[in-house]
Amino acid sequence: MTQARESRTYGGWRRRRGMGLLGMGIGATFAVLGAVVTLLLATALSPRMLLYLLPPVLVVALLGLAPAGGTPLAAVLLTRWRWWYGARRGFTRFRSGPRLELPGVLAATALLSAGDWYGRPFGLVWNRRTGHLTATLRVVAASPWLADPDDADTWVASWGSWLASLGHVPLLRWVSVTVETAPEPGGHLAGNIAEAIDPAAPATARTILAQLVASAPAAAAHVETRVSLTFDPAASPSAPPTLEAAVAEVSRTLEGLESALGSCGVTVLGRAAAAQIAAVVRGAFDPAVRGEVSRPQPGAPAATGWADAVPLSAEELPGCYRHDSGVSVSWCWQEAPRQNVHSDVLARLVAPGPYLKRVTLQYRPLPAAAADRVLESEVTSAAFRQAYRHRLGRDETARDAFDQARARQAAREEAMGAGVCLIGMFVTVTVLDAADLPQAVAATEAAAESSKVRLRLLTGSQAAGFAATLPCGTCPPALARY
């Protein structure tokens, strides 16, 4: 059994080995097998055909087998060709125009405003290409440092149960949990207190508040936690025919998920309004005005679309993303922690630092009916690799034995009611001055190493990684299917 404070959700914290031969992926395995079968058929039909087929088959096998940073060489070359083609066509540069659309993968989104059962407005990001609707919950996470260990264990168990329940919600596609941190000047505290003071308050009360502001630190940290849920109305059994019906269906489904989330160690402040979502996106693209957009002026019109969030310009480079007043670098995780995972494993990574940073964990729950098939496939793959090594006379490594044991353990836990999720992580750090970028990159990667997470720079996909940390329902693994 795992320790008490480990996450009970299977699917992303352990290293996912390739399910093909020699640790390769499915595509590379079929490419190599196809090359071998082609050679065998050619030999059976006419040995002279080998003179013509052997060179291209060897090239295909080399591209499928040769690793380049943990990725097949063919995938690396294809990514670089796509980047070269997009840069030549101008797809990596954005200039704001009269249509007021967000750049890149966010161009197909629209910001809607809806109401719940109590008439309270909330915002929805509608992807006009896929039909997905994304709602965002504003939450405040309780700190485990000042909590009883038993309470922290209960929060972890409740979070695992909440994720397991997502497999029984046919509308839900993925959940993104984002922790955004940034340094804030101490003047925010003084400004907030000055706005809250009643001029008719007693002089003693005003003096106490003035002393509090004077004794406060000169700088503070801004921490914001968001839970974004992306729904696919087309997967609903009722099949809503219109957008209004789809919004109502999403609101009803969100009601139950929102109430159950309160037992996971977070306080649900409510659903983010359209103006709040637009402010988050505007602050990400233009961090210089982030303080202004986070505190709108009284009487200002509420945002009902992306008109207030569209950047003036943006340019994607292979290793960074330039947008308005900031420069950002995005990573995804290359490998999850190999050892047992505790509830505070990401404490250093999500802790506030000297730069604006967003850390997003993305959970893609598998349907309950498909979870058992996936786990049985992994157990079968582990057994096949064991038989393959035995036939070749190779000894079993400690990593192979560990993976086989974890696959069997996951199958047992799923049979007892656990859920199966595919988990990914995306990290974005933003600086106002490009000269600070190397230091920000080094600090972020060092924090990830201390959390035992291996980050991989999203070379050629910086815009997609940047969008994945925003409350807009962007899932980079799903972009390839649309």
mmCIF file of N, CA, C and O in Angstrom, residues 73-148:
data_model
loop_
_atom_site.group_PDB
_atom_site.id
_atom_site.type_symbol
_atom_site.label_atom_id
_atom_site.label_comp_id
_atom_site.label_asym_id
_atom_site.label_seq_id
_atom_site.Cartn_x
_atom_site.Cartn_y
_atom_site.Cartn_z
ATOM 1 N N LEU A 73 13.289 10.558 -33.701
ATOM 2 C CA LEU A 73 13.865 11.563 -34.588
ATOM 3 C C LEU A 73 12.867 12.039 -35.632
ATOM 4 O O LEU A 73 12.869 13.212 -36.026
ATOM 5 N N ALA A 74 11.988 11.136 -36.088
ATOM 6 C CA ALA A 74 10.990 11.531 -37.078
ATOM 7 C C ALA A 74 10.056 12.602 -36.528
ATOM 8 O O ALA A 74 9.700 13.564 -37.232
ATOM 9 N N ALA A 75 9.646 12.470 -35.254
ATOM 10 C CA ALA A 75 8.765 13.472 -34.654
ATOM 11 C C ALA A 75 9.467 14.813 -34.516
ATOM 12 O O ALA A 75 8.857 15.877 -34.725
ATOM 13 N N VAL A 76 10.752 14.790 -34.174
ATOM 14 C CA VAL A 76 11.507 16.046 -34.051
ATOM 15 C C VAL A 76 11.619 16.742 -35.401
ATOM 16 O O VAL A 76 11.409 17.960 -35.519
ATOM 17 N N LEU A 77 11.938 15.992 -36.439
ATOM 18 C CA LEU A 77 12.058 16.595 -37.767
ATOM 19 C C LEU A 77 10.719 17.125 -38.273
ATOM 20 O O LEU A 77 10.664 18.191 -38.905
ATOM 21 N N LEU A 78 9.628 16.399 -37.982
ATOM 22 C CA LEU A 78 8.317 16.869 -38.411
ATOM 23 C C LEU A 78 7.939 18.169 -37.697
ATOM 24 O O LEU A 78 7.386 19.092 -38.310
ATOM 25 N N THR A 79 8.261 18.254 -36.398
ATOM 26 C CA THR A 79 7.954 19.473 -35.647
ATOM 27 C C THR A 79 8.740 20.662 -36.188
ATOM 28 O O THR A 79 8.199 21.765 -36.340
ATOM 29 N N ARG A 80 10.003 20.441 -36.481
ATOM 30 C CA ARG A 80 10.813 21.543 -37.011
ATOM 31 C C ARG A 80 10.330 21.953 -38.391
ATOM 32 O O ARG A 80 10.351 23.139 -38.719
ATOM 33 N N TRP A 81 9.913 21.032 -39.223
ATOM 34 C CA TRP A 81 9.403 21.406 -40.549
ATOM 35 C C TRP A 81 8.116 22.206 -40.421
ATOM 36 O O TRP A 81 7.910 23.185 -41.147
ATOM 37 N N ARG A 82 7.245 21.807 -39.495
ATOM 38 C CA ARG A 82 6.004 22.563 -39.300
ATOM 39 C C ARG A 82 6.299 23.973 -38.825
ATOM 40 O O ARG A 82 5.635 24.935 -39.228
ATOM 41 N N TRP A 83 7.298 24.117 -37.920
ATOM 42 C CA TRP A 83 7.643 25.450 -37.444
ATOM 43 C C TRP A 83 8.200 26.297 -38.589
ATOM 44 O O TRP A 83 7.843 27.465 -38.734
ATOM 45 N N TRP A 84 9.073 25.726 -39.410
ATOM 46 C CA TRP A 84 9.631 26.468 -40.531
ATOM 47 C C TRP A 84 8.530 26.894 -41.505
ATOM 48 O O TRP A 84 8.508 28.030 -41.975
ATOM 49 N N TYR A 85 7.589 25.996 -41.766
ATOM 50 C CA TYR A 85 6.501 26.319 -42.691
ATOM 51 C C TYR A 85 5.611 27.413 -42.110
ATOM 52 O O TYR A 85 5.228 28.357 -42.816
ATOM 53 N N GLY A 86 5.262 27.303 -40.823
ATOM 54 C CA GLY A 86 4.414 28.323 -40.210
ATOM 55 C C GLY A 86 5.085 29.673 -40.133
ATOM 56 O O GLY A 86 4.444 30.712 -40.337
ATOM 57 N N ALA A 87 6.402 29.684 -39.843
ATOM 58 C CA ALA A 87 7.115 30.962 -39.780
ATOM 59 C C ALA A 87 7.209 31.614 -41.149
ATOM 60 O O ALA A 87 7.090 32.843 -41.274
ATOM 61 N N ARG A 88 7.402 30.808 -42.186
ATOM 62 C CA ARG A 88 7.465 31.375 -43.538
ATOM 63 C C ARG A 88 6.125 31.960 -43.965
ATOM 64 O O ARG A 88 6.075 32.950 -44.692
ATOM 65 N N ARG A 89 5.034 31.372 -43.516
ATOM 66 C CA ARG A 89 3.696 31.866 -43.878
ATOM 67 C C ARG A 89 3.203 32.973 -42.951
ATOM 68 O O ARG A 89 2.114 33.496 -43.160
ATOM 69 N N GLY A 90 3.971 33.317 -41.928
ATOM 70 C CA GLY A 90 3.565 34.381 -41.017
ATOM 71 C C GLY A 90 2.595 33.955 -39.937
ATOM 72 O O GLY A 90 1.956 34.806 -39.305
ATOM 73 N N PHE A 91 2.468 32.639 -39.696
ATOM 74 C CA PHE A 91 1.524 32.167 -38.693
ATOM 75 C C PHE A 91 2.008 32.400 -37.266
ATOM 76 O O PHE A 91 1.231 32.247 -36.327
ATOM 77 N N THR A 92 3.270 32.744 -37.078
ATOM 78 C CA THR A 92 3.815 32.929 -35.741
ATOM 79 C C THR A 92 3.737 34.373 -35.268
ATOM 80 O O THR A 92 4.157 34.659 -34.143
ATOM 81 N N ARG A 93 3.226 35.278 -36.091
ATOM 82 C CA ARG A 93 3.113 36.686 -35.724
ATOM 83 C C ARG A 93 1.651 37.106 -35.708
ATOM 84 O O ARG A 93 0.860 36.678 -36.555
ATOM 85 N N PHE A 94 1.304 37.967 -34.750
ATOM 86 C CA PHE A 94 -0.083 38.419 -34.593
ATOM 87 C C PHE A 94 -0.099 39.932 -34.413
ATOM 88 O O PHE A 94 0.710 40.484 -33.657
ATOM 89 N N ARG A 95 -1.004 40.571 -35.109
ATOM 90 C CA ARG A 95 -1.258 41.998 -34.937
ATOM 91 C C ARG A 95 -2.757 42.185 -34.781
ATOM 92 O O ARG A 95 -3.549 41.652 -35.565
ATOM 93 N N SER A 96 -3.143 42.945 -33.784
ATOM 94 C CA SER A 96 -4.561 43.140 -33.508
ATOM 95 C C SER A 96 -5.234 43.857 -34.668
ATOM 96 O O SER A 96 -4.688 44.812 -35.237
ATOM 97 N N GLY A 97 -6.425 43.383 -35.014
ATOM 98 C CA GLY A 97 -7.172 43.967 -36.119
ATOM 99 C C GLY A 97 -8.581 44.314 -35.707
ATOM 100 O O GLY A 97 -8.951 44.270 -34.530
ATOM 101 N N PRO A 98 -9.413 44.656 -36.660
ATOM 102 C CA PRO A 98 -10.780 45.071 -36.330
ATOM 103 C C PRO A 98 -11.656 43.937 -35.807
ATOM 104 O O PRO A 98 -12.679 44.197 -35.182
ATOM 105 N N ARG A 99 -11.268 42.655 -36.040
ATOM 106 C CA ARG A 99 -12.117 41.549 -35.602
ATOM 107 C C ARG A 99 -11.967 41.270 -34.119
ATOM 108 O O ARG A 99 -12.804 40.610 -33.519
ATOM 109 N N LEU A 100 -10.890 41.766 -33.479
ATOM 110 C CA LEU A 100 -10.671 41.625 -32.041
ATOM 111 C C LEU A 100 -10.765 40.161 -31.605
ATOM 112 O O LEU A 100 -11.567 39.783 -30.752
ATOM 113 N N GLU A 101 -9.926 39.325 -32.191
ATOM 114 C CA GLU A 101 -9.833 37.925 -31.805
ATOM 115 C C GLU A 101 -8.488 37.672 -31.145
ATOM 116 O O GLU A 101 -7.480 38.306 -31.464
ATOM 117 N N LEU A 102 -8.469 36.731 -30.220
ATOM 118 C CA LEU A 102 -7.234 36.369 -29.562
ATOM 119 C C LEU A 102 -6.323 35.639 -30.539
ATOM 120 O O LEU A 102 -6.783 35.042 -31.508
ATOM 121 N N PRO A 103 -5.023 35.645 -30.288
ATOM 122 C CA PRO A 103 -4.097 35.021 -31.241
ATOM 123 C C PRO A 103 -4.017 33.507 -31.060
ATOM 124 O O PRO A 103 -4.411 32.946 -30.031
ATOM 125 N N GLY A 104 -3.500 32.852 -32.100
ATOM 126 C CA GLY A 104 -3.149 31.437 -32.023
ATOM 127 C C GLY A 104 -4.336 30.530 -31.817
ATOM 128 O O GLY A 104 -5.399 30.689 -32.424
ATOM 129 N N VAL A 105 -4.157 29.562 -30.927
ATOM 130 C CA VAL A 105 -5.187 28.553 -30.688
ATOM 131 C C VAL A 105 -6.413 29.137 -30.004
ATOM 132 O O VAL A 105 -7.459 28.471 -29.933
ATOM 133 N N LEU A 106 -6.326 30.364 -29.508
ATOM 134 C CA LEU A 106 -7.465 31.000 -28.842
ATOM 135 C C LEU A 106 -8.339 31.780 -29.810
ATOM 136 O O LEU A 106 -9.348 32.363 -29.389
ATOM 137 N N ALA A 107 -7.995 31.799 -31.089
ATOM 138 C CA ALA A 107 -8.764 32.584 -32.052
ATOM 139 C C ALA A 107 -10.181 32.055 -32.225
ATOM 140 O O ALA A 107 -11.092 32.815 -32.568
ATOM 141 N N ALA A 108 -10.370 30.755 -31.991
ATOM 142 C CA ALA A 108 -11.694 30.161 -32.192
ATOM 143 C C ALA A 108 -12.588 30.280 -30.968
ATOM 144 O O ALA A 108 -13.716 29.770 -30.983
ATOM 145 N N THR A 109 -12.133 30.956 -29.922
ATOM 146 C CA THR A 109 -12.918 31.040 -28.690
ATOM 147 C C THR A 109 -13.716 32.332 -28.638
ATOM 148 O O THR A 109 -13.354 33.347 -29.241
ATOM 149 N N ALA A 110 -14.809 32.266 -27.889
ATOM 150 C CA ALA A 110 -15.652 33.434 -27.630
ATOM 151 C C ALA A 110 -16.056 33.401 -26.164
ATOM 152 O O ALA A 110 -16.246 32.323 -25.576
ATOM 153 N N LEU A 111 -16.176 34.564 -25.565
ATOM 154 C CA LEU A 111 -16.518 34.679 -24.151
ATOM 155 C C LEU A 111 -18.008 34.949 -24.012
ATOM 156 O O LEU A 111 -18.526 35.929 -24.556
ATOM 157 N N LEU A 112 -18.692 34.062 -23.295
ATOM 158 C CA LEU A 112 -20.127 34.174 -23.079
ATOM 159 C C LEU A 112 -20.415 34.491 -21.622
ATOM 160 O O LEU A 112 -19.605 34.218 -20.737
ATOM 161 N N SER A 113 -21.573 35.039 -21.377
ATOM 162 C CA SER A 113 -22.040 35.307 -20.022
ATOM 163 C C SER A 113 -23.365 34.590 -19.820
ATOM 164 O O SER A 113 -24.291 34.728 -20.635
ATOM 165 N N ALA A 114 -23.449 33.793 -18.763
ATOM 166 C CA ALA A 114 -24.649 33.015 -18.467
ATOM 167 C C ALA A 114 -25.010 33.214 -17.008
ATOM 168 O O ALA A 114 -24.334 33.934 -16.265
ATOM 169 N N GLY A 115 -26.091 32.589 -16.591
ATOM 170 C CA GLY A 115 -26.550 32.686 -15.212
ATOM 171 C C GLY A 115 -26.844 31.316 -14.643
ATOM 172 O O GLY A 115 -27.295 30.409 -15.349
ATOM 173 N N ASP A 116 -26.589 31.135 -13.344
ATOM 174 C CA ASP A 116 -26.879 29.859 -12.697
ATOM 175 C C ASP A 116 -28.315 29.843 -12.207
ATOM 176 O O ASP A 116 -29.128 30.717 -12.521
ATOM 177 N N TRP A 117 -28.640 28.826 -11.399
ATOM 178 C CA TRP A 117 -30.019 28.670 -10.923
ATOM 179 C C TRP A 117 -30.444 29.810 -10.009
ATOM 180 O O TRP A 117 -31.641 30.072 -9.850
ATOM 181 N N TYR A 118 -29.479 30.487 -9.379
ATOM 182 C CA TYR A 118 -29.808 31.576 -8.461
ATOM 183 C C TYR A 118 -29.713 32.946 -9.138
ATOM 184 O O TYR A 118 -29.790 33.969 -8.462
ATOM 185 N N GLY A 119 -29.514 32.949 -10.440
ATOM 186 C CA GLY A 119 -29.438 34.206 -11.159
ATOM 187 C C GLY A 119 -28.091 34.890 -11.110
ATOM 188 O O GLY A 119 -27.964 36.026 -11.583
ATOM 189 N N ARG A 120 -27.082 34.232 -10.558
ATOM 190 C CA ARG A 120 -25.753 34.833 -10.492
ATOM 191 C C ARG A 120 -25.030 34.627 -11.822
ATOM 192 O O ARG A 120 -24.962 33.523 -12.337
ATOM 193 N N PRO A 121 -24.464 35.690 -12.387
ATOM 194 C CA PRO A 121 -23.809 35.549 -13.696
ATOM 195 C C PRO A 121 -22.446 34.864 -13.570
ATOM 196 O O PRO A 121 -21.745 35.005 -12.568
ATOM 197 N N PHE A 122 -22.078 34.131 -14.575
ATOM 198 C CA PHE A 122 -20.747 33.535 -14.655
ATOM 199 C C PHE A 122 -20.351 33.444 -16.118
ATOM 200 O O PHE A 122 -21.197 33.479 -17.022
ATOM 201 N N GLY A 123 -19.062 33.350 -16.347
ATOM 202 C CA GLY A 123 -18.538 33.353 -17.699
ATOM 203 C C GLY A 123 -18.267 31.961 -18.231
ATOM 204 O O GLY A 123 -17.939 31.035 -17.476
ATOM 205 N N LEU A 124 -18.406 31.807 -19.525
ATOM 206 C CA LEU A 124 -18.107 30.566 -20.229
ATOM 207 C C LEU A 124 -17.281 30.886 -21.469
ATOM 208 O O LEU A 124 -17.595 31.823 -22.207
ATOM 209 N N VAL A 125 -16.232 30.131 -21.671
ATOM 210 C CA VAL A 125 -15.423 30.262 -22.878
ATOM 211 C C VAL A 125 -15.900 29.200 -23.861
ATOM 212 O O VAL A 125 -15.792 27.999 -23.604
ATOM 213 N N TRP A 126 -16.422 29.650 -24.976
ATOM 214 C CA TRP A 126 -16.994 28.755 -25.990
ATOM 215 C C TRP A 126 -16.008 28.608 -27.138
ATOM 216 O O TRP A 126 -15.615 29.601 -27.766
ATOM 217 N N ASN A 127 -15.600 27.387 -27.396
ATOM 218 C CA ASN A 127 -14.742 27.100 -28.542
ATOM 219 C C ASN A 127 -15.641 26.814 -29.740
ATOM 220 O O ASN A 127 -16.296 25.769 -29.810
ATOM 221 N N ARG A 128 -15.666 27.729 -30.681
ATOM 222 C CA ARG A 128 -16.579 27.605 -31.812
ATOM 223 C C ARG A 128 -16.181 26.498 -32.776
ATOM 224 O O ARG A 128 -17.007 26.056 -33.584
ATOM 225 N N ARG A 129 -14.955 26.031 -32.698
ATOM 226 C CA ARG A 129 -14.514 24.952 -33.584
ATOM 227 C C ARG A 129 -14.919 23.587 -33.037
ATOM 228 O O ARG A 129 -15.406 22.732 -33.774
ATOM 229 N N THR A 130 -14.708 23.365 -31.753
ATOM 230 C CA THR A 130 -15.012 22.061 -31.156
ATOM 231 C C THR A 130 -16.358 22.019 -30.461
ATOM 232 O O THR A 130 -16.867 20.924 -30.196
ATOM 233 N N GLY A 131 -16.926 23.183 -30.127
ATOM 234 C CA GLY A 131 -18.172 23.217 -29.382
ATOM 235 C C GLY A 131 -17.992 23.090 -27.885
ATOM 236 O O GLY A 131 -18.991 23.038 -27.145
ATOM 237 N N HIS A 132 -16.770 23.032 -27.392
ATOM 238 C CA HIS A 132 -16.533 22.877 -25.960
ATOM 239 C C HIS A 132 -16.875 24.163 -25.215
ATOM 240 O O HIS A 132 -16.703 25.273 -25.737
ATOM 241 N N LEU A 133 -17.342 24.005 -23.997
ATOM 242 C CA LEU A 133 -17.642 25.111 -23.098
ATOM 243 C C LEU A 133 -16.800 24.943 -21.837
ATOM 244 O O LEU A 133 -16.775 23.864 -21.248
ATOM 245 N N THR A 134 -16.123 26.022 -21.417
ATOM 246 C CA THR A 134 -15.229 25.975 -20.259
ATOM 247 C C THR A 134 -15.699 26.972 -19.219
ATOM 248 O O THR A 134 -15.824 28.169 -19.509
ATOM 249 N N ALA A 135 -15.956 26.464 -18.027
ATOM 250 C CA ALA A 135 -16.311 27.303 -16.881
ATOM 251 C C ALA A 135 -15.166 27.275 -15.880
ATOM 252 O O ALA A 135 -14.466 26.262 -15.749
ATOM 253 N N THR A 136 -14.975 28.357 -15.155
ATOM 254 C CA THR A 136 -13.862 28.479 -14.209
ATOM 255 C C THR A 136 -14.405 28.767 -12.822
ATOM 256 O O THR A 136 -15.257 29.649 -12.646
ATOM 257 N N LEU A 137 -13.897 28.018 -11.850
ATOM 258 C CA LEU A 137 -14.240 28.213 -10.445
ATOM 259 C C LEU A 137 -13.090 28.914 -9.743
ATOM 260 O O LEU A 137 -11.925 28.516 -9.895
ATOM 261 N N ARG A 138 -13.399 29.941 -8.992
ATOM 262 C CA ARG A 138 -12.405 30.626 -8.174
ATOM 263 C C ARG A 138 -12.366 29.961 -6.802
ATOM 264 O O ARG A 138 -13.388 29.890 -6.115
ATOM 265 N N VAL A 139 -11.206 29.480 -6.419
ATOM 266 C CA VAL A 139 -11.074 28.754 -5.158
ATOM 267 C C VAL A 139 -9.894 29.310 -4.375
ATOM 268 O O VAL A 139 -9.006 29.969 -4.928
ATOM 269 N N VAL A 140 -9.906 29.040 -3.093
ATOM 270 C CA VAL A 140 -8.797 29.371 -2.183
ATOM 271 C C VAL A 140 -8.375 28.077 -1.520
ATOM 272 O O VAL A 140 -9.176 27.442 -0.814
ATOM 273 N N ALA A 141 -7.149 27.674 -1.752
ATOM 274 C CA ALA A 141 -6.658 26.409 -1.210
ATOM 275 C C ALA A 141 -6.177 26.605 0.215
ATOM 276 O O ALA A 141 -5.517 27.601 0.547
ATOM 277 N N ALA A 142 -6.518 25.645 1.069
ATOM 278 C CA ALA A 142 -6.045 25.664 2.450
ATOM 279 C C ALA A 142 -4.599 25.189 2.505
ATOM 280 O O ALA A 142 -4.214 24.251 1.801
ATOM 281 N N SER A 143 -3.781 25.823 3.318
ATOM 282 C CA SER A 143 -2.372 25.465 3.424
ATOM 283 C C SER A 143 -2.211 24.220 4.288
ATOM 284 O O SER A 143 -2.705 24.166 5.418
ATOM 285 N N PRO A 144 -1.521 23.185 3.784
ATOM 286 C CA PRO A 144 -1.313 21.992 4.609
ATOM 287 C C PRO A 144 -0.268 22.194 5.693
ATOM 288 O O PRO A 144 -0.149 21.359 6.598
ATOM 289 N N TRP A 145 0.502 23.285 5.622
ATOM 290 C CA TRP A 145 1.558 23.499 6.611
ATOM 291 C C TRP A 145 0.993 23.783 7.996
ATOM 292 O O TRP A 145 1.624 23.429 9.010
ATOM 293 N N LEU A 146 -0.145 24.430 8.060
ATOM 294 C CA LEU A 146 -0.745 24.762 9.349
ATOM 295 C C LEU A 146 -1.916 23.858 9.692
ATOM 296 O O LEU A 146 -2.623 24.112 10.667
ATOM 297 N N ALA A 147 -2.134 22.823 8.915
ATOM 298 C CA ALA A 147 -3.255 21.910 9.143
ATOM 299 C C ALA A 147 -2.763 20.626 9.797
ATOM 300 O O ALA A 147 -1.583 20.271 9.727
ATOM 301 N N ASP A 148 -3.682 19.949 10.433
ATOM 302 C CA ASP A 148 -3.363 18.654 11.023
ATOM 303 C C ASP A 148 -3.067 17.646 9.915
ATOM 304 O O ASP A 148 -3.730 17.661 8.874
#
